[in-house]
Coordinates of C-alpha atoms in Angstrom, one line a residue:
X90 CA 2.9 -24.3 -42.5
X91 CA 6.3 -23.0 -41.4
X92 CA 6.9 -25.5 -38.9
X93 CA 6.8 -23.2 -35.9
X94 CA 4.0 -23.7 -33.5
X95 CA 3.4 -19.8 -34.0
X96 CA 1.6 -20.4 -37.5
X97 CA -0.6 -23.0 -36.1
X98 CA -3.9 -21.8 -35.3
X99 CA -3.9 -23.4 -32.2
X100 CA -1.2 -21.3 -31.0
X101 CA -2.5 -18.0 -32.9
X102 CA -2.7 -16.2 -30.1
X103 CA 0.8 -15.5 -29.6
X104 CA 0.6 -13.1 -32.2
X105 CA -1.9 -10.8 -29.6
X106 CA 1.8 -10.6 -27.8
X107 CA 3.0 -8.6 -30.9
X108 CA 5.5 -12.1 -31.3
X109 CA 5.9 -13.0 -35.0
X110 CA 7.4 -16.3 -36.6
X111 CA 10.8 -14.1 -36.8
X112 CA 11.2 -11.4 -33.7
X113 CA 14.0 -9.0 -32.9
X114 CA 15.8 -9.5 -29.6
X115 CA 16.9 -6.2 -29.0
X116 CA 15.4 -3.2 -27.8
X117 CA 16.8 0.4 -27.3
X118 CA 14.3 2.4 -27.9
X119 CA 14.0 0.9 -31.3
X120 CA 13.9 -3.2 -32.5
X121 CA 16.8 -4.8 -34.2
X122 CA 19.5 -7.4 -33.8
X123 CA 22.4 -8.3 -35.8
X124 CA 23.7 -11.7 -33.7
X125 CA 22.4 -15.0 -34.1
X126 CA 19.2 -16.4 -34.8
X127 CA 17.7 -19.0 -32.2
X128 CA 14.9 -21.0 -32.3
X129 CA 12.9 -21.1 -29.0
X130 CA 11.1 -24.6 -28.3
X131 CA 8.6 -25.9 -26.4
X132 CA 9.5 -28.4 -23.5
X133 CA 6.1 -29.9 -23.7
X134 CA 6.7 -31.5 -26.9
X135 CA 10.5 -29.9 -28.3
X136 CA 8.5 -28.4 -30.9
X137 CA 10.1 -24.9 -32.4
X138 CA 7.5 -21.6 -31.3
X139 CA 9.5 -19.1 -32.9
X140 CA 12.4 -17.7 -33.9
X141 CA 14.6 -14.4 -32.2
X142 CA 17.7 -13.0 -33.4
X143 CA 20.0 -12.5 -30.6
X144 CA 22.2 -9.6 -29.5
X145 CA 25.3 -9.0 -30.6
X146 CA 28.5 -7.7 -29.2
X147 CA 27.6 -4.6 -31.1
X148 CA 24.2 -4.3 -30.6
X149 CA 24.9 -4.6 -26.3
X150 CA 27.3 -1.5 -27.1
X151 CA 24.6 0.4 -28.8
X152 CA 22.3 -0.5 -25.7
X153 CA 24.4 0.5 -23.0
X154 CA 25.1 3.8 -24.4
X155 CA 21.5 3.6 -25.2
X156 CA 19.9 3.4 -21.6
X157 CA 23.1 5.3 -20.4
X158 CA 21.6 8.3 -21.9
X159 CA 18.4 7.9 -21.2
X160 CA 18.9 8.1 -17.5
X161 CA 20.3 11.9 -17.9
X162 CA 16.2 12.4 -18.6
X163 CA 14.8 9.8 -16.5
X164 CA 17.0 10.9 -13.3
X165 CA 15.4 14.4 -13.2
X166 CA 11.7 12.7 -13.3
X167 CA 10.3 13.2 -9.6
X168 CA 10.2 10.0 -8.1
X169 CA 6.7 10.2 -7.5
X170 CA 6.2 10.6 -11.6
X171 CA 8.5 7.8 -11.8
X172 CA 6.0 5.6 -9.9
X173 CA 3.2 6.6 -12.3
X174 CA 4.8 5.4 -15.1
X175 CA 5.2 2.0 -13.0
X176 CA 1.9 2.2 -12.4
X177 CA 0.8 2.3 -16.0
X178 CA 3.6 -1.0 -16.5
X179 CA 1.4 -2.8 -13.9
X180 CA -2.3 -2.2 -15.6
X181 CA -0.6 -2.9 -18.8
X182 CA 0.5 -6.3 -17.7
X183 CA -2.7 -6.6 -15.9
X184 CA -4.1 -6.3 -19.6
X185 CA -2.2 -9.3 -21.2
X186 CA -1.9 -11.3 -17.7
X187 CA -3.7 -14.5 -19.2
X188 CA -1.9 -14.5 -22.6
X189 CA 1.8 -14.0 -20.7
X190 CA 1.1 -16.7 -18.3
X191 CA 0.3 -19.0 -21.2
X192 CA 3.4 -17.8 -22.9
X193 CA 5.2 -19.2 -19.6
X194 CA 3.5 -22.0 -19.8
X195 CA 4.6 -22.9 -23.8
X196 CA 8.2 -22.1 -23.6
X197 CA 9.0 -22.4 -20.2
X198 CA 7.1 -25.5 -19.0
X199 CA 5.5 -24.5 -16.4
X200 CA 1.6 -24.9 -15.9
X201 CA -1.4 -22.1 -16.7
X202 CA -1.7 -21.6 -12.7
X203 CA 2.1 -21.0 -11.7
X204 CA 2.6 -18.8 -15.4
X205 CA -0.2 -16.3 -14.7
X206 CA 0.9 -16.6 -11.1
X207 CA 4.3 -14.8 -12.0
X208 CA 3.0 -12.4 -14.5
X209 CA 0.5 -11.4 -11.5
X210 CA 4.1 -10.9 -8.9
X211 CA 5.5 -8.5 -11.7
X212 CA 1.8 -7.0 -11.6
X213 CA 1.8 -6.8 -7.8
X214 CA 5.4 -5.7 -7.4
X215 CA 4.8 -2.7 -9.9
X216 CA 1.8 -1.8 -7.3
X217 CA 4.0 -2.2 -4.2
X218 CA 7.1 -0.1 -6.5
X219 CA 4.0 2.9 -6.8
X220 CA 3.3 3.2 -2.8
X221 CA 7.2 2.8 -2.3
X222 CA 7.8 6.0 -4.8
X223 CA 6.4 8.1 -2.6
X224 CA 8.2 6.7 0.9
X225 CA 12.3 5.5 0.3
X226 CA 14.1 7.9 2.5
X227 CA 17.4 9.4 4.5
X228 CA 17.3 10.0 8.0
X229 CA 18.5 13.4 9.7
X230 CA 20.4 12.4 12.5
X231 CA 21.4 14.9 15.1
X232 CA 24.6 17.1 14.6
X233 CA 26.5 18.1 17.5
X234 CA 27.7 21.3 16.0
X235 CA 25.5 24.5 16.8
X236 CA 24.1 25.3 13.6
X237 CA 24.8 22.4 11.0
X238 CA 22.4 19.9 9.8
X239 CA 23.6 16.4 9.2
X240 CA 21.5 14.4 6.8
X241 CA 20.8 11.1 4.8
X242 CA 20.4 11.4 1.1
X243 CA 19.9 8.4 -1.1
X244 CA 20.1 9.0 -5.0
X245 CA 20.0 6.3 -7.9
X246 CA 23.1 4.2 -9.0
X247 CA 22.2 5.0 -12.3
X248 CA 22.2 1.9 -14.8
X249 CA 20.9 -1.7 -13.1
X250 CA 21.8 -4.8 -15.3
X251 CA 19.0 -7.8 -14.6
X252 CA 20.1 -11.1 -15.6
X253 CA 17.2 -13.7 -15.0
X254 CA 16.9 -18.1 -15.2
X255 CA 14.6 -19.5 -18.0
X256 CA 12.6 -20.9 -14.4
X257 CA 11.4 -17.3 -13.4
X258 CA 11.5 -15.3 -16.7
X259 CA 8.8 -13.0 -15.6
X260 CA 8.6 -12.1 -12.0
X261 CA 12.3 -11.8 -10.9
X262 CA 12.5 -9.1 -14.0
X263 CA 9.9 -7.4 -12.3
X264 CA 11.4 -7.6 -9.0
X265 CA 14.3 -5.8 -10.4
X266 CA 13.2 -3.1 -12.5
X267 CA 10.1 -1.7 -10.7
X268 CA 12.4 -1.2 -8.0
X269 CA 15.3 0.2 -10.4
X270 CA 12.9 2.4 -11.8
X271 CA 11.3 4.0 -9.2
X272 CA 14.4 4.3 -7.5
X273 CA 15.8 6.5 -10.8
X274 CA 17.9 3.9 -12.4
X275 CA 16.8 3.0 -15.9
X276 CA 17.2 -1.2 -16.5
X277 CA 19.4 -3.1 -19.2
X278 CA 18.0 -6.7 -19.3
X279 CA 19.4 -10.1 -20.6
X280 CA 16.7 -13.0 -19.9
X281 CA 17.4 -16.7 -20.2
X282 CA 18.5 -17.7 -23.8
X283 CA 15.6 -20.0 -23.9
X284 CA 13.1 -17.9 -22.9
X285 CA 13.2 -15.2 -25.3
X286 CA 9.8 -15.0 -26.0
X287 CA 8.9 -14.0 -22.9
X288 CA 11.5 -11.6 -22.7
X289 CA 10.5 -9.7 -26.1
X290 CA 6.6 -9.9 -25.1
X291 CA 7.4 -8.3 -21.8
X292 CA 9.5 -5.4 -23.4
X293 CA 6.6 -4.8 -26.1
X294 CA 4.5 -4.2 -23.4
X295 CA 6.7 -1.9 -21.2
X296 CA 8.1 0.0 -24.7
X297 CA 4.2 0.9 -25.3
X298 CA 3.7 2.4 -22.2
X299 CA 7.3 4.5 -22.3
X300 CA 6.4 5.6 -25.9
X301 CA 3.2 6.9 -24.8
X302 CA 4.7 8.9 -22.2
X303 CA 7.3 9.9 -24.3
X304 CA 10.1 8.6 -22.1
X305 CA 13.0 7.2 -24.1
X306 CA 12.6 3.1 -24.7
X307 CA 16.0 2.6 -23.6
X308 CA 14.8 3.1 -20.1
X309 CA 14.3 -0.2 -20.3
X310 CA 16.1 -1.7 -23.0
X311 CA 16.6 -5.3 -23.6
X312 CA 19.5 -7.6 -25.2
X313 CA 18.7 -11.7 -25.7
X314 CA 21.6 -13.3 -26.0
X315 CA 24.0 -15.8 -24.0
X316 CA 27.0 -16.3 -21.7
X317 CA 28.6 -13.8 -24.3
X318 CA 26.6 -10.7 -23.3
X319 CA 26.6 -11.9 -20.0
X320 CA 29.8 -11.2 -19.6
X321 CA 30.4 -8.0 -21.3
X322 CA 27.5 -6.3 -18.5
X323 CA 29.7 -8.3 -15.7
X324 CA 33.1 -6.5 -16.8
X325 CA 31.1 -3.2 -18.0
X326 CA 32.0 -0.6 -15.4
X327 CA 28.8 1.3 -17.2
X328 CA 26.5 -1.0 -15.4
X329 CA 26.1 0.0 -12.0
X330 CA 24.3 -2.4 -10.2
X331 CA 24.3 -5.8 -11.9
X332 CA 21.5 -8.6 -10.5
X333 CA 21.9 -12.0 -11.8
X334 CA 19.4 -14.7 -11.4
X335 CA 21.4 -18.4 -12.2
X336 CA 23.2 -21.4 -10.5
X337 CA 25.7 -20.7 -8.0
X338 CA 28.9 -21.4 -10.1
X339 CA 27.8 -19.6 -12.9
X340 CA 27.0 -16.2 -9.9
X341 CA 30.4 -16.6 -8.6
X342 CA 32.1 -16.3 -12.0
X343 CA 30.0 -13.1 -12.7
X344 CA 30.3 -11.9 -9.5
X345 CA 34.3 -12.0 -9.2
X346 CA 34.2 -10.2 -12.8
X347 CA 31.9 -7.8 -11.1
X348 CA 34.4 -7.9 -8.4
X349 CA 37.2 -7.3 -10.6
X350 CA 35.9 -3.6 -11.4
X351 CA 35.0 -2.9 -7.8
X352 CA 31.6 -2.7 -9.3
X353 CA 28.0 -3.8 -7.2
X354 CA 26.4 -6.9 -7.8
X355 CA 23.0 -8.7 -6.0
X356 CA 22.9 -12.5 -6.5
X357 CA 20.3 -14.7 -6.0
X358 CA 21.8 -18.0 -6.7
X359 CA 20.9 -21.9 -5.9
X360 CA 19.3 -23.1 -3.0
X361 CA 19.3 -27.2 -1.4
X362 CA 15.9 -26.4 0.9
X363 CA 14.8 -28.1 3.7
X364 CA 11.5 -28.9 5.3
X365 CA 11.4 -30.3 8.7
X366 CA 8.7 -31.8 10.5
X367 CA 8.9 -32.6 14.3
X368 CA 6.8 -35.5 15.7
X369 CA 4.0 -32.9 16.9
X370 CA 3.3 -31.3 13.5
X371 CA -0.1 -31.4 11.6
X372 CA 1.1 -34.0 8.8
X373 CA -1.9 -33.4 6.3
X374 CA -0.6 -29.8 6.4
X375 CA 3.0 -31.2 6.1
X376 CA 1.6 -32.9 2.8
X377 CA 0.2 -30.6 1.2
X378 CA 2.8 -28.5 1.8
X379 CA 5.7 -31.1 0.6
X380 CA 3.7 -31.7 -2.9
X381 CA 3.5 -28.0 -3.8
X382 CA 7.3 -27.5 -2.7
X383 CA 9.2 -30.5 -4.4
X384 CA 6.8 -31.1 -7.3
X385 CA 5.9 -28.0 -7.8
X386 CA 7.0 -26.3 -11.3
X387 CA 8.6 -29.8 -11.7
X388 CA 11.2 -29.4 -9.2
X389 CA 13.1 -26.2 -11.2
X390 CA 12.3 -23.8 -8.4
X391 CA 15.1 -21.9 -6.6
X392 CA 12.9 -22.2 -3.2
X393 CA 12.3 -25.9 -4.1
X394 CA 11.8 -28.3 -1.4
X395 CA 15.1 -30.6 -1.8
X396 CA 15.1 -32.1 1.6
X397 CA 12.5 -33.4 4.3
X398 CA 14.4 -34.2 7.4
X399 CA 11.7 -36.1 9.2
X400 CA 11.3 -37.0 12.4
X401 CA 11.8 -40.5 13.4
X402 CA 8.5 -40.9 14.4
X403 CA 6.5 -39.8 11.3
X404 CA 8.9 -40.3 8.7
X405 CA 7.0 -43.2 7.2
X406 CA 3.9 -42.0 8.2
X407 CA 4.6 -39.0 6.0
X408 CA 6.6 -40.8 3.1
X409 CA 3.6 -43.3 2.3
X410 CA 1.4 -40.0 2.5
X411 CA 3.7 -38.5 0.3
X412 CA 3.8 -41.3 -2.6
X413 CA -0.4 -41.5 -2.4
X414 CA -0.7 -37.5 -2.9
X415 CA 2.2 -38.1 -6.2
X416 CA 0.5 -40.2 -7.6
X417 CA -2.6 -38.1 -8.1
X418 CA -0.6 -35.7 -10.0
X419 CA -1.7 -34.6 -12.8
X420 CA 1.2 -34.8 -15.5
X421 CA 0.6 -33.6 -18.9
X422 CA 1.0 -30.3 -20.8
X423 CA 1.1 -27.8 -18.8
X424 CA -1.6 -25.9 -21.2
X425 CA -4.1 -28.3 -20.4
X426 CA -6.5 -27.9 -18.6
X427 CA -6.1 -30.0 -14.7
X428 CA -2.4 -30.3 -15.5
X429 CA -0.4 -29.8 -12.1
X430 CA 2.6 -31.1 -13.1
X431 CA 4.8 -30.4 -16.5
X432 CA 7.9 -30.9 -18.4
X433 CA 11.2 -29.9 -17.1
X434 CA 12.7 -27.5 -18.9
X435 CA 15.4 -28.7 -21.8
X436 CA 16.7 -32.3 -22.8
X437 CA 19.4 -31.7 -20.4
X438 CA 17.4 -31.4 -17.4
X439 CA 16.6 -34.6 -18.1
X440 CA 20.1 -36.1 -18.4
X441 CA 20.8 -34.5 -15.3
X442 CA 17.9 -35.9 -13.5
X443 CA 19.1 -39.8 -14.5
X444 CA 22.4 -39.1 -13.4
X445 CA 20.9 -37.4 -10.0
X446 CA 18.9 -40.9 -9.9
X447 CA 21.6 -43.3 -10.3
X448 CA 23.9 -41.2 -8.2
X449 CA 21.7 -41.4 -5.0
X450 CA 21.3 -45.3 -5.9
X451 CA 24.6 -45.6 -5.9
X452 CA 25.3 -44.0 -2.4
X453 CA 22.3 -46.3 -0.8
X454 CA 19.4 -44.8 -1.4
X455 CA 15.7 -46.4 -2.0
X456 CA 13.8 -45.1 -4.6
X457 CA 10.4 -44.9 -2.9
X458 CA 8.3 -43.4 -6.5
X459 CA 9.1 -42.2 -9.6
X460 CA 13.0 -42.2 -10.5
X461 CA 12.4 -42.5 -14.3
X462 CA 11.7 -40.5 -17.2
X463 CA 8.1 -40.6 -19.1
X464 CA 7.9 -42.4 -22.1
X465 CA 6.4 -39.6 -24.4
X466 CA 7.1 -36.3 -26.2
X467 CA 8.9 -33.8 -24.2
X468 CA 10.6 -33.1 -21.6
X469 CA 9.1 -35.5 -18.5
X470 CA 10.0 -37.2 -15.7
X471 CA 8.3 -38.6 -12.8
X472 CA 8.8 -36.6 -9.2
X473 CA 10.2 -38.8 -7.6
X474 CA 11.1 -39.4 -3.5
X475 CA 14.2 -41.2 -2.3
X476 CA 14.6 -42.6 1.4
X477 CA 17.3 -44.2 3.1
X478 CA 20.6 -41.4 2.3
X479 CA 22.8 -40.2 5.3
X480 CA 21.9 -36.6 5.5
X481 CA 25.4 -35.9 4.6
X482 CA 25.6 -37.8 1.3
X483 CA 27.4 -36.3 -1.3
X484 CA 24.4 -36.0 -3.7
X485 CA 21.8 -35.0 -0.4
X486 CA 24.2 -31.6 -0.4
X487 CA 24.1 -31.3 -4.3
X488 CA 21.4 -28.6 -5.6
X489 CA 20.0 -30.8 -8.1
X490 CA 17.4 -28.8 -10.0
X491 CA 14.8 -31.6 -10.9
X492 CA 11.6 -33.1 -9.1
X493 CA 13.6 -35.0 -6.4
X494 CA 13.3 -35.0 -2.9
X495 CA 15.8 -37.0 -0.2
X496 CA 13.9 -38.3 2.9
X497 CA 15.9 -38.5 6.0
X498 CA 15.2 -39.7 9.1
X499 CA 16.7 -37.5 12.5
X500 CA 16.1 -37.7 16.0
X501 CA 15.0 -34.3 17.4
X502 CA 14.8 -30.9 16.0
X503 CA 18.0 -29.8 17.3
X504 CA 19.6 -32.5 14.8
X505 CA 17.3 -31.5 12.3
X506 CA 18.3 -27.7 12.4
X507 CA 21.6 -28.9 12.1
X508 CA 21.3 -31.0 8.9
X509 CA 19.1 -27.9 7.5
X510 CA 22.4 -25.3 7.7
X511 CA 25.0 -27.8 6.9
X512 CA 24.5 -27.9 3.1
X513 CA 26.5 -24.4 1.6
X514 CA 23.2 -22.7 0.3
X515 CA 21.1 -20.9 2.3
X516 CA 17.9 -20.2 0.7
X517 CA 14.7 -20.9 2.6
X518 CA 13.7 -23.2 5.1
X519 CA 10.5 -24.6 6.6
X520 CA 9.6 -26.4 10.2
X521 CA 6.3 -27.8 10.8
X522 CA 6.0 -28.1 14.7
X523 CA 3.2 -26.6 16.5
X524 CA 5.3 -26.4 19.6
X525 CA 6.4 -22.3 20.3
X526 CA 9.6 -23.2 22.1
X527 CA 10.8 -24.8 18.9
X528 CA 9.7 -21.9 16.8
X529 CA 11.3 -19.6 18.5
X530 CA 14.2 -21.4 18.3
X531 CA 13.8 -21.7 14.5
X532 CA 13.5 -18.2 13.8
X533 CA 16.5 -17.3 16.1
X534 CA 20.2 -16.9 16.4
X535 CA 20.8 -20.7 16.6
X536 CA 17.9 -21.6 14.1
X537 CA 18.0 -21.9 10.2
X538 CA 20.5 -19.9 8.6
X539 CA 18.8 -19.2 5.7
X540 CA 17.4 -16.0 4.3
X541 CA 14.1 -17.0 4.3
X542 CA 12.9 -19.1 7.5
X543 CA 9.3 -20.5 7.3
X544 CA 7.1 -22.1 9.7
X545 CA 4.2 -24.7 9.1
X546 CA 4.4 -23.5 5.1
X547 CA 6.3 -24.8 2.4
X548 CA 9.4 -23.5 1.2
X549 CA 8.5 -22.0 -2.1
X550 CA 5.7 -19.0 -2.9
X551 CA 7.1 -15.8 -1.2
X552 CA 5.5 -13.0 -1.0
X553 CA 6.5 -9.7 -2.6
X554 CA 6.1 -7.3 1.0
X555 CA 9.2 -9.1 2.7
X556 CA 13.2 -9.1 0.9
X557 CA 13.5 -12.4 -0.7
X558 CA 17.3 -13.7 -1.4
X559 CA 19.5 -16.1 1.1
X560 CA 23.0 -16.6 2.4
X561 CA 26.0 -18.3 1.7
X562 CA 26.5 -19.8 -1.4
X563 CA 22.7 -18.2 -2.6
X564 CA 24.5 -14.9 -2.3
X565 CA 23.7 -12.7 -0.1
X566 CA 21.2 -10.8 -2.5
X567 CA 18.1 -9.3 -1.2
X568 CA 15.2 -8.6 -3.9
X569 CA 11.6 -7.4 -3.5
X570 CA 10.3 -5.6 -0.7
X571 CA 11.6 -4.6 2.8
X572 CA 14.7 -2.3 2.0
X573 CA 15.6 -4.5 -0.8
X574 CA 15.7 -0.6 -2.7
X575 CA 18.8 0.4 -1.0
X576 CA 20.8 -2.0 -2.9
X577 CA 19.2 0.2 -5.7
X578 CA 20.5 3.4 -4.6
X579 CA 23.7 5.0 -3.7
X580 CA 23.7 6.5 -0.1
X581 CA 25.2 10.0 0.9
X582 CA 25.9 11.5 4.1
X583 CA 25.6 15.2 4.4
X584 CA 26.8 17.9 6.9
X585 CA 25.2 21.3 5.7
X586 CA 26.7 24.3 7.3
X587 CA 24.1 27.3 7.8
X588 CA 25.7 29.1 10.6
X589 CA 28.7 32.0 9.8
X590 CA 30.9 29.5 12.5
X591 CA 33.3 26.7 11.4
X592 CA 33.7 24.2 14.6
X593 CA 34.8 21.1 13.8
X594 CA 33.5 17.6 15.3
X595 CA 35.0 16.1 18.3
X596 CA 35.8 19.7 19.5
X597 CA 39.0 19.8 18.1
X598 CA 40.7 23.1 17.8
X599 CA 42.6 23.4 14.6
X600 CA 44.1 27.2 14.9

């Protein structure tokens, strides 16, 4: 035995990934790495899977110039072809769905349910990338010169950089580069460092169906590595579009290097989410809704629920509700069988969530369950629910991204809307009322500012049809569906002269 959870048989399935004890973490058509080998661990029980040898300086050059010249071939494909090959991507994932979402599950921490739940987003996005092949258009507008035609054209950027979190490894990828590709960009990717395995089984999967099609691999090439290659895409005037997935310092730093070059960038950054819930609101549904939303993927969601502003009148009602349905969590590894709630990710999520604990303590809050780590291997802590903040305590407006949620107690949902677009991100946002004035009201000009606005359903689990991203300090990036493929593409305007006249607009006379 090597040590590495890999060579145990319980843990032999891995291998059906094409993932080995040692694995390459570059792609470009071809595997190799020459930059440093990491160990990827579980969170379950910090055991070591496997081992990848990051991306070097060198080997990111090598990749750029890579998928830089694979888009001179992959430009010319019709677009429709283009969503074929996306297509096959989609089936192919469909084939290893089961294995990849346990493969979330070991070295991300999530559980079975949540992991195959993001492998089947990439899957559904890929299907929704296929219809939208054959649709993204211009517009032809009117000219008001006799014989000219003025028209819309929309052509790729060319190369699209995807940065992704170790919390979505698999899905916000997709998001990405089904739309990139379809769209006639080909994708450079860098996932989380301490996700790697995800982000090497993934490639395998997409290389085989490129190679079988005989487009060059470096359509969608790959790099592992850390803040280092990070920054060489951010200051890389070669990448065209650059997405990054992260916390909203790190974003900011990337996206004033992206600034620096005048170059594009689409963030998708933190997010301190409320849910509200008036004193008409069906409070089982409330419930339910709060469980999946703050304990959900042990609090390390960007659409977590970080916030119920309850009213008055059912805020205790809905706390002691809320304590009953934690406690019938089921903690454990999130491979198991009946597990609903896992590890967080890495040791330091775990220092973070103490400090979060004693923070909120300190500024008057009641710890109402949890507030402790578990006593056992891994990474676990208890979801916990604290009462009694102002609404405007320091740590109530800090994204903390562990399993806590701040109860606060408001008068009326004008107070409540308030409290929900005072905090600097503006990620999604829930109210649970069932009376239309207030919904309206919600969903309007003086409602939630957030990018995604929700009503009587939690924060978290979008869907792929509408643009997901949010504003303010989450970015301002939109992902997914709706027009999110026009931050894909570059847009042209065109006057076409077909007539043997010259007039020019405005009637001007220029003789």
């Amino acid at each position: 035995m090597s040590g590495l959870l890999i060579e145990d048989p319980k843990y032999s399935w891995l291998k059906e990934l094409g993932l080995s004890a040692q694995n390459e973490g570059v792609y470009t058509g071809t595997w190799g790495a020459t930059g440093e080998e990491v160990t990827s661990l579980c969170p379950a029980n910090n055991q070591p899977i496997a081992k990848v040898k990051q991306g070097s300086p060198a080997d990111y050059e090598k990749a750029i110039q890579a998928t830089r010249a694979a888009w001179q071939e992959w430009a010319e494909i019709p677009a429709p072809q283009r969503g074929e090959i996306v297509r096959q991507m989609g089936e192919a994932l469909r084939k290893k769905k089961t294995l990849l979402g346990k493969l979330e599950s070991l070295e991300m921490g999530k559980i079975v349910a949540e992991g195959e739940g993001e492998v089947q987003e990439y899957i559904d996005i890929a299907d929704y990338a296929v219809g939208l092949s054959r649709m993204f258009s211009g517009n032809v507008f009117p000219s008001e010169r006799r014989g000219h035609m003025l028209i819309e054209q929309w052509n790729p950027l060319g190369t699209v950089g995807v940065i992704t979190a170790f919390n979505f490894p698999v899905a916000v990828y997709g998001w990405n580069s089904c739309i990139a590709l379809i769209t006639g960009n080909t994708v450079l990717w860098k996932g989380a460092p301490t996700t790697p395995l995800v982000s090497v089984a993934i490639t395998k999967i997409i290389a085989e169906v490129l190679e079988a099609n005989k487009i060059p691999g470096a359509v969608c090439a790959l790099v592992t590595g850390g803040a280092d290659i990070g920054t060489l895409m951010a200051k890389d005037e070669r990448v065209n579009l650059l997405s990054f997935t992260g916390s909203t310092p790190v974003g900011h730093k990337v996206s004033m290097m992206v600034q620096e070059r005048f170059g594009k960038f689409l963030l998708e950054l933190g997010g301190n989410n409320a849910i509200l819930v008036n004193d008409d609101a069906d409070l089982e549904m409330v419930v339910r809704s709060a469980v999946f939303a703050c304990a959900g993927t042990a609090g390390q969601r960007c659409t977590t629920g970080r916030r119920l502003i309850l009213h008055e009148k059912v805020h205790d009602t809905v706390v002691d509700r809320l304590k009953k349905a934690y406690a019938q969590l089921r903690i454990g590894d999130p491979l198991d069988e009946g597990v609903n709630y896992g590890p967080l990710h890495s040791p330091q999520g775990v220092e973070h969530f103490k400090l979060a604990v004693a923070d909120a303590v300190a500024q008057g809050g009641k710890i109402e369950y949890g507030g402790k780590p578990i006593d056992r291997p891994g990474n676990f802590v208890e979801p916990t629910i604290i009462s009694g903040l102002a609404h405007d305590a320091p740590i109530v407006h800090q994204e903390t991204f562990v399993p806590i949620v701040y109860a606060l107690k408001t008068k009326n949902v004008d107070e409540a809307i308030a409290w929900n677009n005072e905090v600097k991100q503006g990620l999604t946002s829930s109210l649970f009322t069932r009376d239309l004035a207030n919904v309206f009201k919600w969903i309007g000009p003086k409602g939630s500012d957030c990018g995604i606005v929700n009503v009587n359903i939690p924060t978290s689990g979008a869907e792929i049809g509408g643009a997901f991203g949010g504003e303010k300090h989450t970015g301002g990036g939109r992902e997914s569906g709706s027009d999110a493929w026009k931050q894909y593409m570059r847009r042209s305007t065109c006057t076409i002269n077909f007539s043997k006249e010259l007039p020019l607009a405005q009637g001007i006379k220029f003789e």
